Coordinates of C-alpha atoms and ligand atoms in Angstrom, one line a residue:
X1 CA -20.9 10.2 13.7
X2 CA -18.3 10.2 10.5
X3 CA -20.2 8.1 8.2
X4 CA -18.6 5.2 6.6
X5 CA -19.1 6.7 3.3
X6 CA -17.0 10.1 4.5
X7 CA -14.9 8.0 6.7
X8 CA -13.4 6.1 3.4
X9 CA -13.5 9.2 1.2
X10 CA -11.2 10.9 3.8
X11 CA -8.7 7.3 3.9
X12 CA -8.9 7.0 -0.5
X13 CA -5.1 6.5 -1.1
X14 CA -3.3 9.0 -3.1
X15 CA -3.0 8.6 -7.2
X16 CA -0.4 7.5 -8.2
X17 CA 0.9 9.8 -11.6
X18 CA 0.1 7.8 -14.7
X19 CA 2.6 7.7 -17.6
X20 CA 1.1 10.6 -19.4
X21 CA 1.6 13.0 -16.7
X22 CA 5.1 11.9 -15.9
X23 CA 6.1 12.1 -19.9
X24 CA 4.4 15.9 -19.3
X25 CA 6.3 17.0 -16.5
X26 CA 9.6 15.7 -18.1
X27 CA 10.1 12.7 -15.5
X28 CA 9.9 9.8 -18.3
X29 CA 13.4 10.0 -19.6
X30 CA 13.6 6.2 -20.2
X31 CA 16.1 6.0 -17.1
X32 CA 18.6 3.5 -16.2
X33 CA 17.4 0.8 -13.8
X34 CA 19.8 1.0 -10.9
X35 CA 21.7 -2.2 -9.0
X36 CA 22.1 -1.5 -5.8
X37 CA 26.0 -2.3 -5.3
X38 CA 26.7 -5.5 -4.0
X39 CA 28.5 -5.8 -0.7
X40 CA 30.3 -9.5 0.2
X41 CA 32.1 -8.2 3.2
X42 CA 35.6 -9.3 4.3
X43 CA 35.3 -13.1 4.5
X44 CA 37.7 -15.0 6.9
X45 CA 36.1 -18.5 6.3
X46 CA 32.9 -18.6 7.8
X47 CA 33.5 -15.0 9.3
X48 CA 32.3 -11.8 7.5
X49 CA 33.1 -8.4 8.3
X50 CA 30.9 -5.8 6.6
X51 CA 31.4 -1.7 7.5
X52 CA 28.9 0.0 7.1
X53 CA 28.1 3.8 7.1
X54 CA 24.8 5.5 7.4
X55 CA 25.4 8.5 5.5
X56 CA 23.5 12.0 3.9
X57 CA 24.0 13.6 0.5
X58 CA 22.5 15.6 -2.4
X59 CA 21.1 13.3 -5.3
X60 CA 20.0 13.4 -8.3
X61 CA 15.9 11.5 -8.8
X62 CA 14.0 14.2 -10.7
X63 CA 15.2 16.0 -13.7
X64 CA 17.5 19.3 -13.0
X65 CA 16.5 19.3 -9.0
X66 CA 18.3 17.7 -6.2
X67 CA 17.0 15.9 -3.1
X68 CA 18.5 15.8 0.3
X69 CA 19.0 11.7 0.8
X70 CA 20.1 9.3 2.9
X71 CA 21.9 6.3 1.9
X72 CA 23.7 3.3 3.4
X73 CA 27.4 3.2 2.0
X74 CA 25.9 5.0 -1.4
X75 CA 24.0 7.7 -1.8
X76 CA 20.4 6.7 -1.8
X77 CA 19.2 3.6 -0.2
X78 CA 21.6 0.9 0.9
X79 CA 23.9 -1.3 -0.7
X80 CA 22.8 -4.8 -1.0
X81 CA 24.6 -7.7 1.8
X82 CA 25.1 -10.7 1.0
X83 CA 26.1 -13.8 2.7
X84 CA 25.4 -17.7 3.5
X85 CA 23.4 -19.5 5.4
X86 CA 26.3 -20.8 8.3
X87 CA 28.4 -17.9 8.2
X88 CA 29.5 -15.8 11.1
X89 CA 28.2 -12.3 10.4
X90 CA 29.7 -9.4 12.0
X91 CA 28.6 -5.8 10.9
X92 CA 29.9 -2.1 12.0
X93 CA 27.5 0.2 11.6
X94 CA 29.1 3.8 11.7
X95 CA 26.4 7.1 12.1
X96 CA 27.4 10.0 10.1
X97 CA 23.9 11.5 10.1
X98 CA 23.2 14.0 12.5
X99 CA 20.4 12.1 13.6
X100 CA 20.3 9.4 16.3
X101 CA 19.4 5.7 13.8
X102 CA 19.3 2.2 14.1
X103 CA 20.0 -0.6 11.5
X104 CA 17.5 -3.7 11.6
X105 CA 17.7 -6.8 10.0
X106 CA 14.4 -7.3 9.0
X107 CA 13.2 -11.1 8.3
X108 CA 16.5 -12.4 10.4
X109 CA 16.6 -15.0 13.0
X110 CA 19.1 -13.7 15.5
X111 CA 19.9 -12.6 19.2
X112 CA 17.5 -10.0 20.3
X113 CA 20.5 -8.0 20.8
X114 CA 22.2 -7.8 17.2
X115 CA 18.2 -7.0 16.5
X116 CA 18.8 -3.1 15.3
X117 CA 15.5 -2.3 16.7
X118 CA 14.3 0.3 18.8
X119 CA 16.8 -1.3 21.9
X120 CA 19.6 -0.7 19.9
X121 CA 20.5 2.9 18.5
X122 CA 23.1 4.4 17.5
X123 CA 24.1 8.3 18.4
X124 CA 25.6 10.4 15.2
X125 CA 29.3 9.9 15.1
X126 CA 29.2 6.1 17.5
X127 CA 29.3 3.1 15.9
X128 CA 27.2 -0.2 16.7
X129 CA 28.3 -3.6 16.2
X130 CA 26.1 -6.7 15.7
X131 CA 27.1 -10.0 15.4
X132 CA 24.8 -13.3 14.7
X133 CA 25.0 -16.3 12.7
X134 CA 22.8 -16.7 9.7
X135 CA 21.1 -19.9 10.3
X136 CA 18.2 -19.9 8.0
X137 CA 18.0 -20.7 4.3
X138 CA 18.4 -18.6 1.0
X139 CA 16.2 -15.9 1.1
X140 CA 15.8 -12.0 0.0
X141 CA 15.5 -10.3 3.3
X142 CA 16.0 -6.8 3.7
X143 CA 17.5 -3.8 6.8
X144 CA 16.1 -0.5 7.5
X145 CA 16.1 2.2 10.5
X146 CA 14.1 1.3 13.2
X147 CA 14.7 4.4 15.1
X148 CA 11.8 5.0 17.7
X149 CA 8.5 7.1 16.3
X150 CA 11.0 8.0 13.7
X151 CA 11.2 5.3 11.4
X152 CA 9.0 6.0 8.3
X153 CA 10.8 9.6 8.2
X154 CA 14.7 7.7 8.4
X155 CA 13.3 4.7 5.9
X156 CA 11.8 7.6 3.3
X157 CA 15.1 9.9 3.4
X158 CA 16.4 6.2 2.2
X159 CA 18.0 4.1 5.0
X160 CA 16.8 0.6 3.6
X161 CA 18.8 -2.1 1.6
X162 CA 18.5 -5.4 0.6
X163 CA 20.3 -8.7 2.6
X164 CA 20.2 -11.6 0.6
X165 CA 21.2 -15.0 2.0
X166 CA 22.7 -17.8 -0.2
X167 CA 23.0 -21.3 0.5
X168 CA 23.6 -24.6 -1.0
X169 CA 20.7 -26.2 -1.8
X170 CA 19.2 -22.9 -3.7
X171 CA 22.7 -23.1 -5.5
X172 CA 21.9 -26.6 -7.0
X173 CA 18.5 -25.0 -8.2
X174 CA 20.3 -23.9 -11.6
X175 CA 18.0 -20.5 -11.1
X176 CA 19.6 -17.4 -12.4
X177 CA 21.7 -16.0 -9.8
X178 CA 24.2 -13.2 -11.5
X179 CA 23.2 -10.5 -9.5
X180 CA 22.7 -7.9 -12.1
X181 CA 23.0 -10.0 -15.1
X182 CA 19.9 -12.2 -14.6
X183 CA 19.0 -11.8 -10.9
X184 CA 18.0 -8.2 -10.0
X185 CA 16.5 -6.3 -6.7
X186 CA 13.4 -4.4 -7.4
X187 CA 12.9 -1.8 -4.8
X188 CA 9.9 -0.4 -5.0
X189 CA 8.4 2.8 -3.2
X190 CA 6.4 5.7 -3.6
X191 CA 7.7 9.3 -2.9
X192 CA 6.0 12.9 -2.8
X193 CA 8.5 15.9 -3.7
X194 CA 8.9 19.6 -2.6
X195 CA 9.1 21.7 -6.1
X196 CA 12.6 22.7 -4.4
X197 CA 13.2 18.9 -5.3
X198 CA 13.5 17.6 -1.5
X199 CA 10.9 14.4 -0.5
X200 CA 8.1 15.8 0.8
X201 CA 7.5 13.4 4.1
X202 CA 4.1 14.2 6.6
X203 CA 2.2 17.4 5.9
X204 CA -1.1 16.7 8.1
X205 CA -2.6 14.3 10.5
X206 CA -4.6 12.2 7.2
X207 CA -0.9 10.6 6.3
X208 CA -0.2 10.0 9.9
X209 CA -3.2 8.6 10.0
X210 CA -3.3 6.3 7.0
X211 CA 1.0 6.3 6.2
X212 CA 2.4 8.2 3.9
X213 CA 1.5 8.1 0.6
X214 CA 3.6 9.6 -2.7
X215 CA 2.5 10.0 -6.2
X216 CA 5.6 8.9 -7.9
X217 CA 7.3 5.2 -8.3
X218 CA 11.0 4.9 -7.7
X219 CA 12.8 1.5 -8.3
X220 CA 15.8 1.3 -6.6
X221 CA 15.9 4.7 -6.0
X222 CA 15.0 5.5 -10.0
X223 CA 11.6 6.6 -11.3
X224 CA 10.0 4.7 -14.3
X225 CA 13.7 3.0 -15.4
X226 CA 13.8 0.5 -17.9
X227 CA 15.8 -2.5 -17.5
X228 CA 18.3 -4.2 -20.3
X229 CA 18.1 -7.8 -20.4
X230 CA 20.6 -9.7 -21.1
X231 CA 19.3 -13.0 -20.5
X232 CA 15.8 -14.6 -21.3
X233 CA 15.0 -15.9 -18.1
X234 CA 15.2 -13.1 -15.3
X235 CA 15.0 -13.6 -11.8
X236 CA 13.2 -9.8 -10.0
X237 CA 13.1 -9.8 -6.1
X238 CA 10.7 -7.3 -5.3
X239 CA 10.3 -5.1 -2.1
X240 CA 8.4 -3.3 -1.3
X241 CA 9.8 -1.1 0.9
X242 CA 7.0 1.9 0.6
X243 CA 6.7 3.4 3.9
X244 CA 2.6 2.3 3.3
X245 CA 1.0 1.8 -0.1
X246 CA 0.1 -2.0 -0.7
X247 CA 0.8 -2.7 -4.6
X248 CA -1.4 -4.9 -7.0
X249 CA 1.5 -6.1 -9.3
X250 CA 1.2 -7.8 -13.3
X251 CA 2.6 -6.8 -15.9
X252 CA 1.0 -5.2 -19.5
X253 CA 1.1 -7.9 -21.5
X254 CA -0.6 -9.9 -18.8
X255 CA 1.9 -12.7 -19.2
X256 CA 2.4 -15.4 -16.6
X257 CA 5.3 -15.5 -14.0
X258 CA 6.6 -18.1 -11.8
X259 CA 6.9 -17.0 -8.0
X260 CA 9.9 -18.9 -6.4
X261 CA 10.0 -16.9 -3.1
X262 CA 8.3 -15.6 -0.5
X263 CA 9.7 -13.3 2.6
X264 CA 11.5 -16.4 4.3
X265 CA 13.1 -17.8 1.0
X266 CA 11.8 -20.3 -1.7
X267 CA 8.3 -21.8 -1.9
X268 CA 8.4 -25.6 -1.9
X269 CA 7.4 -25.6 -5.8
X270 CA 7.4 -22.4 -8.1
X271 CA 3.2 -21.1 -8.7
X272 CA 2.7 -19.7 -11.5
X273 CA 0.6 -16.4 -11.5
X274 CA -0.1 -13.3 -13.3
X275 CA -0.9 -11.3 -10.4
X276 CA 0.9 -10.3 -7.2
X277 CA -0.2 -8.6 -4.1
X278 CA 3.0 -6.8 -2.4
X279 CA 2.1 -5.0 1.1
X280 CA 4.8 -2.7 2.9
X281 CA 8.3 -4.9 3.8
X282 CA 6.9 -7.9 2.3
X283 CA 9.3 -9.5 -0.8
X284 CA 8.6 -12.2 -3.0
X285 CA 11.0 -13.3 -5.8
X286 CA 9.8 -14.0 -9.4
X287 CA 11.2 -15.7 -12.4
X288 CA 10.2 -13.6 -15.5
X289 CA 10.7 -15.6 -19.2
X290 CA 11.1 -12.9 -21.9
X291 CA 12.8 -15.1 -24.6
X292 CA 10.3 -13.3 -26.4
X293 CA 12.0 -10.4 -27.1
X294 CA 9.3 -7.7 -25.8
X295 CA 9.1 -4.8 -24.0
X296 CA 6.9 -5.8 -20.7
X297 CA 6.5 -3.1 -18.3
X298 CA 5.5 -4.2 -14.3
X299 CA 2.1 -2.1 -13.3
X300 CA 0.5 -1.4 -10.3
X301 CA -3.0 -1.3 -10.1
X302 CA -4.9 0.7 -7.5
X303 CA -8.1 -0.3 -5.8
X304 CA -8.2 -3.9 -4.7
X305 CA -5.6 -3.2 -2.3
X306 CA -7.1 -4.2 1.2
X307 CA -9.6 -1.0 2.2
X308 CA -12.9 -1.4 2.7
X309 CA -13.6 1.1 -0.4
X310 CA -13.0 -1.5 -3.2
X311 CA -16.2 -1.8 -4.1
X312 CA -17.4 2.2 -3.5
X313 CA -14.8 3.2 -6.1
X314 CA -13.6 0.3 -7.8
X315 CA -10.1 -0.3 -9.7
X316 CA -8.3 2.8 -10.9
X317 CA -6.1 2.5 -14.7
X318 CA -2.8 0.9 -14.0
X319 CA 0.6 2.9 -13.4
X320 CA 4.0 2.0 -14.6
X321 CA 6.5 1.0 -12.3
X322 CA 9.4 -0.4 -14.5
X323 CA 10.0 -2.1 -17.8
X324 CA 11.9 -4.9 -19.4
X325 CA 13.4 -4.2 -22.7
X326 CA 14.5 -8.0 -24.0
X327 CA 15.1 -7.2 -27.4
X328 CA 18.7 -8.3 -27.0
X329 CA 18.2 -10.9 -24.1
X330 CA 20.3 -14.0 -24.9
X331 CA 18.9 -17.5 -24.3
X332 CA 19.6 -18.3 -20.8
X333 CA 20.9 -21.2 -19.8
X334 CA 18.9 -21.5 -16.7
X335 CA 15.7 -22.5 -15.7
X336 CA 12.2 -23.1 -13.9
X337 CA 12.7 -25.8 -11.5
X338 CA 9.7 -28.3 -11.3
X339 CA 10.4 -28.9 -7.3
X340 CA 12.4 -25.7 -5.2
X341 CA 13.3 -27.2 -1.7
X342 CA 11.2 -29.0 1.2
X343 CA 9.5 -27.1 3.9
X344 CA 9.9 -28.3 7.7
X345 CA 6.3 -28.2 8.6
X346 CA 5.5 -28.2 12.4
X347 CA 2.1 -28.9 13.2
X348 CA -0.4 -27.2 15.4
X349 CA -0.4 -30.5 17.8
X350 CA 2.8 -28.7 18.8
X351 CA 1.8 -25.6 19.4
X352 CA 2.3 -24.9 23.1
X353 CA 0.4 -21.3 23.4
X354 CA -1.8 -19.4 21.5
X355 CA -1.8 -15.5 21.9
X356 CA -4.6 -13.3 20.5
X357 CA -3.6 -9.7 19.2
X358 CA -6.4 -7.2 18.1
X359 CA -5.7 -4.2 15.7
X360 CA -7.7 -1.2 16.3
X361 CA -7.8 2.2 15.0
X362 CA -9.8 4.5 16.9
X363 CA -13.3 5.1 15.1
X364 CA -16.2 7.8 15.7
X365 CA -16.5 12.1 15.2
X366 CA -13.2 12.2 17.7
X367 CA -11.3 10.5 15.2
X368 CA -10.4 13.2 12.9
X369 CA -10.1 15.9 15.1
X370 CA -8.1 13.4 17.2
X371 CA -5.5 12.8 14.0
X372 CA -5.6 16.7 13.9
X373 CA -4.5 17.1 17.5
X374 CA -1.6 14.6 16.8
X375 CA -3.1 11.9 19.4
X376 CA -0.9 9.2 20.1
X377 CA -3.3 6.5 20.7
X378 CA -5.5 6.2 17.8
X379 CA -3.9 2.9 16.7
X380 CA -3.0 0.3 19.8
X381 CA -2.7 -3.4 19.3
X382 CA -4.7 -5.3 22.2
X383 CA -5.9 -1.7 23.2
X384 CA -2.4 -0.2 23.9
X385 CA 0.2 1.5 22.3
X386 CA 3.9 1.1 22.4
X387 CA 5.9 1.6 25.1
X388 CA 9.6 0.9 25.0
X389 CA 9.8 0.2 28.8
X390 CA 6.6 -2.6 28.6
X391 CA 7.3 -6.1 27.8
X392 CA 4.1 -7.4 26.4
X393 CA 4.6 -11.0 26.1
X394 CA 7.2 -13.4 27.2
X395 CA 7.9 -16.8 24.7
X396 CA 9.9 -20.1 24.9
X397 CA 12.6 -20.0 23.3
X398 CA 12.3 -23.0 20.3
X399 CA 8.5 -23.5 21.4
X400 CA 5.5 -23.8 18.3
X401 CA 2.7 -20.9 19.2
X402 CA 0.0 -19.6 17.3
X403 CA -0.7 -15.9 17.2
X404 CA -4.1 -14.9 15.9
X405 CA -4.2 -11.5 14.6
X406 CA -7.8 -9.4 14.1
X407 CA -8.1 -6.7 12.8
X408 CA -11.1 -4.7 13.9
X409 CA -10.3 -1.3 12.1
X410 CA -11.2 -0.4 8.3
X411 CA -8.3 -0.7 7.0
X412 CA -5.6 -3.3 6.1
X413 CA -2.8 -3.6 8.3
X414 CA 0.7 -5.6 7.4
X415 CA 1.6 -7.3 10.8
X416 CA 5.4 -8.0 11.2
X417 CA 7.1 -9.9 14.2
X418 CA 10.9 -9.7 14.5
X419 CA 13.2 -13.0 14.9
X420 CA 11.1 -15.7 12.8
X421 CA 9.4 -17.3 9.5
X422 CA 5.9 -18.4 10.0
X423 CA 3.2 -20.1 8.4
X424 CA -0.3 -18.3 7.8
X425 CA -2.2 -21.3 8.8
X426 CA -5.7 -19.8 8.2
X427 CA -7.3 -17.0 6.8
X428 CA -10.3 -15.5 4.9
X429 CA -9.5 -16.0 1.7
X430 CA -7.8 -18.7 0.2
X431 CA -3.5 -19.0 0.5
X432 CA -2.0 -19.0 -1.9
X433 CA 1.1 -17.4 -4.7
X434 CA 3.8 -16.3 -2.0
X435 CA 1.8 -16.9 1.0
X436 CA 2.4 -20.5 0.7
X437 CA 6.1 -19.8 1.7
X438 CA 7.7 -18.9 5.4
X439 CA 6.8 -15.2 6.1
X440 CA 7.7 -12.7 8.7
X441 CA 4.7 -10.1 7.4
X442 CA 1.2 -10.9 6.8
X443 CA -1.2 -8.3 5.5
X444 CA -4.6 -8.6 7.9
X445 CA -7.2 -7.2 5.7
X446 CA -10.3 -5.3 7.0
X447 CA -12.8 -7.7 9.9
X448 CA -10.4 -10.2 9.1
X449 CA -8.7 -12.5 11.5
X450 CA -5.2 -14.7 10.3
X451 CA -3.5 -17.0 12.4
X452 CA 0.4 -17.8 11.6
X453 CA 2.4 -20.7 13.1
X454 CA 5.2 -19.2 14.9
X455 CA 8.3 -22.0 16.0
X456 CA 10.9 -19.5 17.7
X457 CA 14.5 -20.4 17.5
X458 CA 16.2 -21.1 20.7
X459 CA 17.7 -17.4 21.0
X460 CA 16.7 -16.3 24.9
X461 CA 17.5 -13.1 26.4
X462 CA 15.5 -11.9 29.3
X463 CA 15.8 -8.5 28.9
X464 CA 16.3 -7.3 25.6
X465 CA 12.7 -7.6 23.7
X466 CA 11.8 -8.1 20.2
X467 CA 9.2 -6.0 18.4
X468 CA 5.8 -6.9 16.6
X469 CA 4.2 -4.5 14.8
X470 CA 2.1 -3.0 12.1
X471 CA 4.7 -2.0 8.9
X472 CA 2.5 1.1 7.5
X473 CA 5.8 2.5 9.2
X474 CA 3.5 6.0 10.7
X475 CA 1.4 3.3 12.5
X476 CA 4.3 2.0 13.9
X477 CA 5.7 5.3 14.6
X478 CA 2.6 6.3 16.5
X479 CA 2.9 3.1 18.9
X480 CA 1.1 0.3 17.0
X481 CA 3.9 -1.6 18.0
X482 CA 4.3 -4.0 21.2
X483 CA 7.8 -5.6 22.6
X484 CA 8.2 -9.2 23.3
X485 CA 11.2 -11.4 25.4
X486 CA 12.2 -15.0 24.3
X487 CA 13.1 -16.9 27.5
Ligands
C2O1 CU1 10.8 -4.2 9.0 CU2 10.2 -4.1 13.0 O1 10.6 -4.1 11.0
CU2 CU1 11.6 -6.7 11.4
CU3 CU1 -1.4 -0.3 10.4

């Protein structure tokens, strides 16, 4: 039998470079924090037409190399939609890869058929069209490839972008909303590099296994950058869009932050915190005061991060992500509401069905040599494994359910379900910080069992499923994934 002990040395998550060794290999240039572009779309009232094209180039990330990316109407990553709640939105998405893709909108309530999941892909050179209305409130959601078994490879080379949605009532908030002046998108994910300069995605069955890993921090497609204030009060949503590394976020100088958001938009009052745990696809938005004038700089701390090894090896130093230089920021006019918006609670007297789904990862000697063989069925949910011609469950369309996640494996797994906002309505530890909010990902720790509060919206299509899934995006890839019709 693989002990425990070996078992959790084999899984340990990969360093992340500290500051030192970055400054040594020349990749601390204090860089320019990137804004993604911002993309409104042709607006005919309430209608919105956004083109977009999934495209491949050269970049520049490290210092005198260049890496083979893939971008969404830029060169690296994708440019950041934008819309409001009660708008019609209708998107063209053209492939000019040479690689069959599909474009998701992760966090979205819509038609199972404007989904962009695995149901819905697009050949290089065809286009895809998706149409839905946005009917849910302000909130920072995000779109990535959901190509089948190939999505952590297609969301590494870069397809992934932010989608925000805007609406009234987070208008009247007076919270800083000049995207790039006081209201930024924080991308954040890890990368490994060729020395020819290209990303370095799977080399061995350990990252299938336990998701790819890198040892360097990009933000928005930057390493280490350092942003400019301009105004005291700055408004970061953060996602993390790392193919699997869960981050432990604070900043340097310890200081406190409010969190306003959570996956499915704003919390019902802002928490303050000085501590934030981000796993893969989850977003939370945070208003950072820096009328002080310093220099803090956003960390990630290793250690505490959901595995079973915490208390075998304990926390690791910090490593930098980005930093705020607000030694010009200009008092902002905005600021921290006392009250955000009112949630529309159902209850679990509603709930009409309650659905069980177990996470396992295949344990024992086999499982190494398993990995090694490329075995397709060491992760399953409810002991199988993806497969795209299986509907696995069947829903009402606007019923209340309650799904009841366990995780029997050793390590943590984010569960994501496609077309809703729940409620984590009971879990190990306390809820709290962004898990108060709506969410569409929960992060299911180790023996641990959560249960979210599901109402669906009144879509229905018989045929075309929706996905659930694990978001280390190699667990998904490997089929820890199952499909689901709303009727
Ligand atoms: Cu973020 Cu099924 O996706
Ligand atoms: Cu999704
Ligand atoms: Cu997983």
């Amino acid at each position: 039998m693989i002990s425990r002990r070996r078992f959790i040395q084999s899984i340990a998550a990969v360093a992340l470079l500290p500051k030192q060794l970055l400054q040594a290999k020349g990749l601390l240039a204090a860089n320019v924090f990137q804004v993604p572009k911002l993309e409104m779309g042709r607006r005919v009232g309430k209608e919105v037409y956004f083109d977009l094209n999934l495209q491949s180039t050269m970049s520049q990330i490290l210092p005198n190399k260049r890496t083979l990316t893939w971008g969404i109407n830029q060169n690296f990553l994708g440019v950041t939609l934008r819309a409001n709640k009660g708008d019609k939105v209708h998107i063209k998405v053209s492939n000019q890869l040479n690689k069959t893709s599909t474009l998701h909108w992760h966090g979205m309530k819509l038609p199972a058929k404007a989904d962009g999941g695995p149901h819905q892909p697009i050949e290089p050179g065809k286009a895809w069209l998706s149409e839905f209305d946005i009917i849910q409130p302000a909130a920072t959601l995000w779109y990535h490839s959901h190509q089948i078994h190939k999505t952590g490879e297609q969301v590494y080379n870069g397809l992934a972008g932010l989608f925000i949605i805007d609406d009234t009532e987070s208008a009247q908030l007076n919270l800083p909303s000049d995207y790039g002046v006081d209201d930024f998108p924080v991308i954040i994910q890890d990368r490994e590099f060729n020395s020819d300069g290209s990303f370095r995605y799977l080399s061995g069955f350990r990252e299938k296994l336990m998701g790819k890993m890198g040892q360097i921090i990009l933000v928005n497609g930057v390493i280490n950058p350092v942003m400019k204030a301009k105004k005291s009060l700055i408004r970061l949503r953060i996602l993390n869009g790392s193919n699997a590394r869960i981050y432990q976020l604070d900043f340097d100088d310890a200081r406190p932050f409010h969190i306003i958001a959570s996956d499915g938009g704003l919390l019902e009052k802002p928490v303050m915190a000085n501590s934030i745990q981000l796993a893969p696809a989850e977003r939370v938005e945070i208003l950072v005061d820096v009328a002080d004038g310093k220099m803090p700089m956003l960390r990630h701390t290793e250690g505490m991060t959901g595995m079973m090894m915490q208390q075998e090896q304990g926390r690791q130093p910090a490593v930098d992500i980005f930093q705020i230089d607000a030694s010009r920021a200009e008092r902002s006019s905005r600021q921290v509401p006392k009250q955000l918006v009112v949630h529309q609670l159902d209850s679990l007297k509603q709930v009409e069905k309650k659905r069980r789904f177990d996470l396992q990862m295949q344990m024992g000697p086999m499982l190494m040599m398993n990995a090694a063989l490329g075995a397709k069925d060491l992760l399953k949910i409810n002991g199988q494994s993806m497969d795209i011609n299986r509907i696995d469950e069947v829903v009402k369309a606007g019923s209340v359910e309650l799904w009841q996640i366990n995780n029997t494996s050793m390590m943590a797994h984010p569960f994501h379900i496609h077309n809703v906002q729940f409620k984590i309505v009971n879990r190990r530890g306390k809820i709290e910080g962004h898990e108060l909010g709506f969410k569409d990902i929960v992060l299911v720790n180790p023996n641990e069992s959560v249960q979210v509060l599901i109402r669906f919206p009144k879509f229905s299509d018989a045929k075309i499923p929706y996905m659930y899934h694990c978001h280390i995006l190699e667990h998904e890839d490997v089929g820890m994934m199952g499909q689901f019709t709303v009727v």
